[in-house]
């Protein structure tokens, strides 16, 4: 009996098996591809990122992800995903956040629209310009173009040559991306202070003994250094405004300390109060020649809207607050009580 009819009937079965195997392989591949595109990358720590340099190829990007063990997927899957999303050849250079849980699809979407990683730099109320420069020097992923420049050169590069930098930069939080310059942040902070000061000056209280917005900036810097309590700023400002109106010495220790510079060792002595400097408000009348710190918006508002009252003196209570007095006699009693601990 011939086996040809048997072999003829076997081919369709073989072909069917092959087709089923191919369909199964395609189904598995498709499911595996979908799993890859929606499964989180192997990111284990917050704050991780990937830096895509200008001119980087897609192969280089995927290669770095695989080299850092962030993805073990076949590079073909990455290529297929990019083609499916229609972003192949459209990825932007920059630094991208690799948050825990981010998927390949999310990462490519961020790269396609240039959603680069933003960092924040906060200028703290009451910093001096020197402290601001030190903090900028420590900021990560920021070009330190001001390094080695003196203050005058920095102000020149900001387009405000001749300005004293102290007090000129508004304490706020400023976002930046890798490659930005510290001069960019300074320029934005300077512009923010100019705008804020102008707006507040236009709505200032009447009859203030302040001739210019710069005077207000100086007074606000003193208020900033004298108290960190929101409920006291306007009261402190009121004391200094009345002292200026009455042609009294301001007698503010923070200004004396600022004038001492590197000679200040943490304590202010009686001899320091009698040693004359341009910032010694115990020996010189009126406001000091420049701000003594970077005042925040609340301190500016207090300086331009001081609290009414008759207080001309205040003394630290020891808990962050102050006790106010309208007469020297009352003030001396407060000093005895809160500074010398001779309360009656």
CSV table of C-alpha atoms in Angstrom, one decimal:
chain,number,residue,atom,x,y,z
A,1,UNK,CA,0.0,0.0,0.0
A,2,UNK,CA,1.4,3.4,-1.0
A,3,UNK,CA,2.2,6.0,1.8
A,4,UNK,CA,1.8,9.0,-0.6
A,5,UNK,CA,-1.9,9.7,0.4
A,6,UNK,CA,-0.7,9.7,4.1
A,7,UNK,CA,2.0,12.2,3.4
A,8,UNK,CA,-0.4,14.4,1.4
A,9,UNK,CA,-2.8,14.5,4.3
A,10,UNK,CA,0.0,15.3,6.8
A,11,UNK,CA,1.1,18.6,5.1
A,12,UNK,CA,-2.0,20.6,6.1
A,13,UNK,CA,-1.5,19.5,9.7
A,14,UNK,CA,2.1,20.5,9.7
A,15,UNK,CA,1.3,23.8,8.1
A,16,UNK,CA,-1.5,24.4,10.7
A,17,UNK,CA,1.0,23.6,13.5
A,18,UNK,CA,3.5,26.0,12.0
A,19,UNK,CA,0.9,28.8,11.6
A,20,UNK,CA,-0.4,28.2,15.2
A,21,UNK,CA,3.2,28.4,16.5
A,22,UNK,CA,3.8,31.6,14.5
A,23,UNK,CA,0.5,33.1,15.8
A,24,UNK,CA,1.5,32.1,19.3
A,25,UNK,CA,4.9,33.6,19.0
A,26,UNK,CA,3.5,36.8,17.6
A,27,UNK,CA,0.9,36.9,20.4
A,28,UNK,CA,3.6,36.3,23.0
A,29,UNK,CA,5.9,38.9,21.4
A,30,UNK,CA,3.0,41.5,21.3
A,31,UNK,CA,2.1,40.8,24.9
A,32,UNK,CA,5.7,41.0,26.0
A,33,UNK,CA,6.2,44.3,24.1
A,34,UNK,CA,3.1,45.7,25.8
A,35,UNK,CA,4.3,44.5,29.2
A,36,UNK,CA,7.7,46.2,28.5
A,37,UNK,CA,6.2,49.5,27.4
A,38,UNK,CA,4.0,49.8,30.5
A,39,UNK,CA,6.3,48.2,33.1
A,40,UNK,CA,8.4,50.5,35.4
A,41,UNK,CA,12.0,50.8,34.6
A,42,UNK,CA,14.5,49.5,37.2
A,43,UNK,CA,14.7,52.8,39.1
A,44,UNK,CA,15.4,52.2,42.8
A,45,UNK,CA,16.2,55.7,44.1
A,46,UNK,CA,14.5,59.0,43.9
A,47,UNK,CA,16.4,61.8,42.3
A,48,UNK,CA,17.9,59.6,39.5
A,49,UNK,CA,18.1,61.1,36.0
A,50,UNK,CA,19.4,60.5,32.5
A,51,UNK,CA,21.3,63.1,30.6
A,52,UNK,CA,20.7,63.2,26.8
A,53,UNK,CA,23.5,65.1,25.2
A,54,UNK,CA,23.1,67.1,22.0
A,55,UNK,CA,23.5,64.8,19.0
A,56,UNK,CA,22.9,61.6,21.0
A,57,UNK,CA,21.5,58.8,18.9
A,58,UNK,CA,18.5,56.7,19.9
A,59,UNK,CA,20.9,53.8,20.1
A,60,UNK,CA,23.1,55.7,22.6
A,61,UNK,CA,20.1,56.5,24.8
A,62,UNK,CA,18.9,52.9,24.9
A,63,UNK,CA,22.5,51.7,25.4
A,64,UNK,CA,22.9,53.9,28.5
A,65,UNK,CA,19.6,52.7,29.9
A,66,UNK,CA,20.8,49.1,29.5
A,67,UNK,CA,24.3,49.8,30.7
A,68,UNK,CA,22.9,51.3,33.9
A,69,UNK,CA,20.6,48.3,34.3
A,70,UNK,CA,17.6,50.5,34.1
A,71,UNK,CA,16.2,48.4,31.3
A,72,UNK,CA,17.0,44.8,30.3
A,73,UNK,CA,14.6,44.9,27.3
A,74,UNK,CA,15.7,44.1,23.8
A,75,UNK,CA,16.7,47.4,22.0
A,76,UNK,CA,14.2,46.3,19.3
A,77,UNK,CA,11.4,46.9,21.8
A,78,UNK,CA,12.6,50.4,22.4
A,79,UNK,CA,12.7,51.1,18.6
A,80,UNK,CA,9.2,49.6,18.1
A,81,UNK,CA,7.9,51.7,21.0
A,82,UNK,CA,9.4,54.9,19.5
A,83,UNK,CA,7.9,54.1,16.1
A,84,UNK,CA,4.5,53.3,17.6
A,85,UNK,CA,4.6,56.7,19.5
A,86,UNK,CA,5.9,58.4,16.4
A,87,UNK,CA,8.7,60.0,18.4
A,88,UNK,CA,11.7,58.3,16.7
A,89,UNK,CA,14.2,61.0,15.7
A,90,UNK,CA,12.3,63.6,17.7
A,91,UNK,CA,13.8,63.2,21.2
A,92,UNK,CA,15.2,66.4,22.8
A,93,UNK,CA,18.5,66.8,24.5
A,94,UNK,CA,18.4,67.5,28.2
A,95,UNK,CA,18.3,66.0,31.6
A,96,UNK,CA,15.2,63.8,32.4
A,97,UNK,CA,14.0,62.7,35.7
A,98,UNK,CA,13.9,58.9,36.4
A,99,UNK,CA,11.3,58.7,39.1
A,100,UNK,CA,10.5,55.5,40.8
A,101,UNK,CA,7.7,53.9,38.7
A,102,UNK,CA,8.4,55.6,35.4
A,103,UNK,CA,7.7,53.5,32.3
A,104,UNK,CA,9.5,53.4,29.0
A,105,UNK,CA,6.4,55.0,27.4
A,106,UNK,CA,6.4,57.8,29.9
A,107,UNK,CA,10.2,58.4,29.5
A,108,UNK,CA,10.0,58.6,25.7
A,109,UNK,CA,6.9,61.0,26.0
A,110,UNK,CA,8.9,63.3,28.3
A,111,UNK,CA,11.9,63.3,25.9
A,112,UNK,CA,9.6,63.9,22.9
A,113,UNK,CA,8.2,67.1,24.4
A,114,UNK,CA,11.4,68.2,26.1
A,115,UNK,CA,10.0,67.9,29.6
A,116,UNK,CA,13.4,68.2,31.2
A,117,UNK,CA,14.2,67.8,34.9
A,118,UNK,CA,13.7,71.1,36.9
A,119,UNK,CA,15.5,71.8,40.1
A,120,UNK,CA,14.7,74.5,42.6
A,121,UNK,CA,17.0,77.0,44.2
A,122,UNK,CA,15.7,79.0,47.2
A,123,UNK,CA,17.0,82.3,48.3
A,124,UNK,CA,16.3,82.5,52.0
A,125,UNK,CA,14.9,85.7,53.6
A,126,UNK,CA,17.7,87.4,55.5
A,127,UNK,CA,20.7,86.0,53.7
A,128,UNK,CA,23.5,88.4,52.8
A,129,UNK,CA,24.7,88.5,49.2
A,130,UNK,CA,27.8,86.7,50.3
A,131,UNK,CA,25.7,83.8,51.7
A,132,UNK,CA,23.7,83.8,48.5
A,133,UNK,CA,26.9,83.4,46.5
A,134,UNK,CA,28.0,80.5,48.7
A,135,UNK,CA,24.7,78.7,48.3
A,136,UNK,CA,24.8,79.2,44.5
A,137,UNK,CA,28.3,77.7,44.4
A,138,UNK,CA,26.9,74.5,46.1
A,139,UNK,CA,23.9,74.2,43.7
A,140,UNK,CA,24.0,71.0,41.6
A,141,UNK,CA,23.8,70.9,37.8
A,142,UNK,CA,24.2,74.7,37.6
A,143,UNK,CA,26.9,76.4,35.6
A,144,UNK,CA,28.9,78.5,38.1
A,145,UNK,CA,29.8,81.4,35.8
A,146,UNK,CA,30.2,83.8,38.6
A,147,UNK,CA,33.0,81.8,40.2
A,148,UNK,CA,36.0,84.0,40.6
A,149,UNK,CA,34.2,87.2,39.8
A,150,UNK,CA,34.0,90.1,42.3
A,151,UNK,CA,30.6,91.6,43.2
A,152,UNK,CA,31.1,94.6,40.9
A,153,UNK,CA,31.8,92.4,37.9
A,154,UNK,CA,28.7,90.3,38.7
A,155,UNK,CA,26.5,93.3,38.8
A,156,UNK,CA,28.0,94.5,35.5
A,157,UNK,CA,27.2,91.2,33.9
A,158,UNK,CA,23.6,91.5,35.2
A,159,UNK,CA,23.3,94.8,33.4
A,160,UNK,CA,23.2,96.9,36.5
A,161,UNK,CA,26.8,98.1,36.8
A,162,UNK,CA,27.5,100.4,39.8
A,163,UNK,CA,24.7,98.9,42.0
A,164,UNK,CA,25.7,97.5,45.3
A,165,UNK,CA,24.4,93.9,45.3
A,166,UNK,CA,23.4,93.7,48.9
A,167,UNK,CA,19.6,93.6,49.2
A,168,UNK,CA,19.0,93.6,45.5
A,169,UNK,CA,17.8,90.0,45.1
A,170,UNK,CA,14.3,88.8,46.1
A,171,UNK,CA,14.2,85.8,48.3
A,172,UNK,CA,12.0,83.2,46.5
A,173,UNK,CA,12.3,79.8,45.0
A,174,UNK,CA,13.6,79.8,41.4
A,175,UNK,CA,13.4,76.8,39.1
A,176,UNK,CA,16.3,75.9,36.8
A,177,UNK,CA,17.5,73.1,34.5
A,178,UNK,CA,20.9,71.6,33.9
A,179,UNK,CA,23.0,74.0,32.0
A,180,UNK,CA,21.5,77.2,33.3
A,181,UNK,CA,23.9,79.7,34.8
A,182,UNK,CA,24.0,81.0,38.3
A,183,UNK,CA,24.0,84.4,36.6
A,184,UNK,CA,20.6,83.5,35.2
A,185,UNK,CA,19.2,82.9,38.7
A,186,UNK,CA,20.7,86.2,39.9
A,187,UNK,CA,19.2,88.1,37.0
A,188,UNK,CA,15.7,86.7,37.6
A,189,UNK,CA,16.0,87.4,41.4
A,190,UNK,CA,17.2,90.9,40.7
A,191,UNK,CA,14.3,91.6,38.3
A,192,UNK,CA,11.8,90.1,40.8
A,193,UNK,CA,13.1,92.5,43.5
A,194,UNK,CA,12.9,95.5,41.1
A,195,UNK,CA,9.3,94.6,40.2
A,196,UNK,CA,8.2,93.8,43.8
A,197,UNK,CA,9.8,96.9,45.3
A,198,UNK,CA,8.3,99.2,42.7
A,199,UNK,CA,4.8,97.7,43.2
A,200,UNK,CA,5.0,98.0,47.0
A,201,UNK,CA,6.5,101.5,46.9
A,202,UNK,CA,3.5,102.7,44.8
A,203,UNK,CA,1.1,101.7,47.6
A,204,UNK,CA,3.3,102.8,50.6
A,205,UNK,CA,1.8,104.5,53.7
A,206,UNK,CA,1.7,108.2,53.7
A,207,UNK,CA,4.3,110.4,55.5
A,208,UNK,CA,7.1,107.8,55.7
A,209,UNK,CA,10.5,109.3,56.4
A,210,UNK,CA,11.8,107.4,53.3
A,211,UNK,CA,12.8,109.4,50.3
A,212,UNK,CA,13.4,106.6,47.8
A,213,UNK,CA,12.5,102.9,47.2
A,214,UNK,CA,16.2,102.2,48.1
A,215,UNK,CA,15.6,103.7,51.5
A,216,UNK,CA,12.7,101.3,51.9
A,217,UNK,CA,15.0,98.4,50.9
A,218,UNK,CA,17.5,99.4,53.5
A,219,UNK,CA,14.9,99.7,56.2
A,220,UNK,CA,13.3,96.3,55.2
A,221,UNK,CA,16.7,94.6,55.5
A,222,UNK,CA,17.0,95.9,59.1
A,223,UNK,CA,13.5,94.6,59.9
A,224,UNK,CA,14.4,91.3,58.3
A,225,UNK,CA,17.4,90.8,60.6
A,226,UNK,CA,15.7,92.1,63.7
A,227,UNK,CA,12.8,89.6,63.8
A,228,UNK,CA,11.7,86.4,62.1
A,229,UNK,CA,8.2,86.6,63.5
A,230,UNK,CA,5.5,87.6,61.0
A,231,UNK,CA,3.4,89.2,63.8
A,232,UNK,CA,6.3,91.6,64.8
A,233,UNK,CA,7.6,92.9,61.5
A,234,UNK,CA,5.2,95.8,61.2
A,235,UNK,CA,5.8,96.7,64.9
A,236,UNK,CA,9.6,96.6,64.5
A,237,UNK,CA,9.3,98.8,61.3
A,238,UNK,CA,7.1,101.2,63.3
A,239,UNK,CA,9.8,101.7,65.9
A,240,UNK,CA,12.4,102.5,63.3
A,241,UNK,CA,10.1,104.8,61.4
A,242,UNK,CA,9.3,106.8,64.5
A,243,UNK,CA,12.9,107.0,65.4
A,244,UNK,CA,13.7,108.4,62.0
A,245,UNK,CA,10.8,110.9,62.3
A,246,UNK,CA,12.1,112.0,65.7
A,247,UNK,CA,15.7,112.2,64.5
A,248,UNK,CA,16.8,109.5,67.0
A,249,UNK,CA,19.6,107.1,66.3
A,250,UNK,CA,18.4,103.8,65.1
A,251,UNK,CA,20.7,101.8,67.3
A,252,UNK,CA,20.1,98.5,65.6
A,253,UNK,CA,22.7,95.7,66.4
A,254,UNK,CA,22.3,93.8,63.1
A,255,UNK,CA,23.6,96.8,61.2
A,256,UNK,CA,26.6,97.2,63.6
A,257,UNK,CA,27.4,93.5,63.1
A,258,UNK,CA,27.2,93.9,59.3
A,259,UNK,CA,29.7,96.7,59.5
A,260,UNK,CA,32.0,94.6,61.5
A,261,UNK,CA,32.4,92.1,58.7
A,262,UNK,CA,34.9,89.4,59.5
A,263,UNK,CA,35.7,90.9,62.8
A,264,UNK,CA,32.3,89.8,64.2
A,265,UNK,CA,33.0,86.6,66.3
A,266,UNK,CA,29.5,85.8,67.4
A,267,UNK,CA,29.1,88.3,70.2
A,268,UNK,CA,28.6,92.1,70.1
A,269,UNK,CA,30.5,94.0,72.8
A,270,UNK,CA,30.0,97.5,74.2
A,271,UNK,CA,33.2,98.5,72.4
A,272,UNK,CA,31.7,97.4,69.1
A,273,UNK,CA,28.8,99.8,69.7
A,274,UNK,CA,31.2,102.7,70.1
A,275,UNK,CA,33.6,101.9,67.2
A,276,UNK,CA,32.5,104.0,64.3
A,277,UNK,CA,31.8,102.4,60.9
A,278,UNK,CA,29.4,103.5,58.1
A,279,UNK,CA,27.0,100.9,59.5
A,280,UNK,CA,27.2,101.7,63.2
A,281,UNK,CA,23.7,103.1,63.9
A,282,UNK,CA,24.8,103.9,67.4
A,283,UNK,CA,27.4,106.5,66.2
A,284,UNK,CA,25.7,107.6,62.9
A,285,UNK,CA,22.3,109.0,62.3
A,286,UNK,CA,19.8,107.8,59.8
A,287,UNK,CA,19.8,104.7,57.7
A,288,UNK,CA,23.0,102.7,57.0
A,289,UNK,CA,24.4,103.4,53.5
A,290,UNK,CA,23.1,100.1,52.0
A,291,UNK,CA,20.9,97.2,52.9
A,292,UNK,CA,22.4,94.7,55.4
A,293,UNK,CA,20.7,91.6,54.0
A,294,UNK,CA,18.2,90.4,51.4
A,295,UNK,CA,14.8,91.3,52.7
A,296,UNK,CA,11.8,89.1,51.7
A,297,UNK,CA,8.5,90.5,50.6
A,298,UNK,CA,6.9,90.4,54.1
A,299,UNK,CA,9.7,92.6,55.4
A,300,UNK,CA,9.3,95.0,52.5
A,301,UNK,CA,5.6,95.2,53.2
A,302,UNK,CA,6.3,95.9,56.9
A,303,UNK,CA,8.7,98.7,56.1
A,304,UNK,CA,6.3,100.4,53.8
A,305,UNK,CA,3.3,99.8,56.0
A,306,UNK,CA,4.6,100.1,59.6
A,307,UNK,CA,2.3,99.6,62.6
A,308,UNK,CA,1.0,102.7,64.3
A,309,UNK,CA,1.8,103.3,68.0
A,310,UNK,CA,4.1,105.1,70.3
A,311,UNK,CA,6.9,102.5,70.8
A,312,UNK,CA,10.4,103.7,70.4
A,313,UNK,CA,12.3,100.8,71.9
A,314,UNK,CA,12.2,97.0,72.0
A,315,UNK,CA,14.2,94.3,73.7
A,316,UNK,CA,14.4,90.6,73.0
A,317,UNK,CA,12.3,88.5,75.3
A,318,UNK,CA,14.4,85.3,74.9
A,319,UNK,CA,11.8,83.3,73.1
A,320,UNK,CA,12.1,84.9,69.6
A,321,UNK,CA,9.8,87.7,70.4
A,322,UNK,CA,10.3,91.3,71.7
A,323,UNK,CA,8.9,93.6,74.3
A,324,UNK,CA,8.1,97.1,73.2
A,325,UNK,CA,8.3,100.4,75.1
A,326,UNK,CA,7.3,104.0,74.5
A,327,UNK,CA,9.7,105.6,77.0
A,328,UNK,CA,13.4,105.0,77.9
A,329,UNK,CA,12.4,104.4,81.5
A,330,UNK,CA,10.1,101.6,80.5
A,331,UNK,CA,12.6,100.2,78.1
A,332,UNK,CA,15.3,100.1,80.8
A,333,UNK,CA,13.0,98.1,83.1
A,334,UNK,CA,12.4,95.7,80.2
A,335,UNK,CA,16.2,95.4,79.7
A,336,UNK,CA,16.7,94.6,83.4
A,337,UNK,CA,13.9,92.0,83.3
A,338,UNK,CA,14.6,90.2,80.0
A,339,UNK,CA,18.3,90.7,79.5
A,340,UNK,CA,19.7,90.9,83.1
A,341,UNK,CA,16.9,88.8,84.6
A,342,UNK,CA,16.2,91.3,87.3
A,343,UNK,CA,12.4,91.3,87.0
A,344,UNK,CA,10.5,93.1,89.7
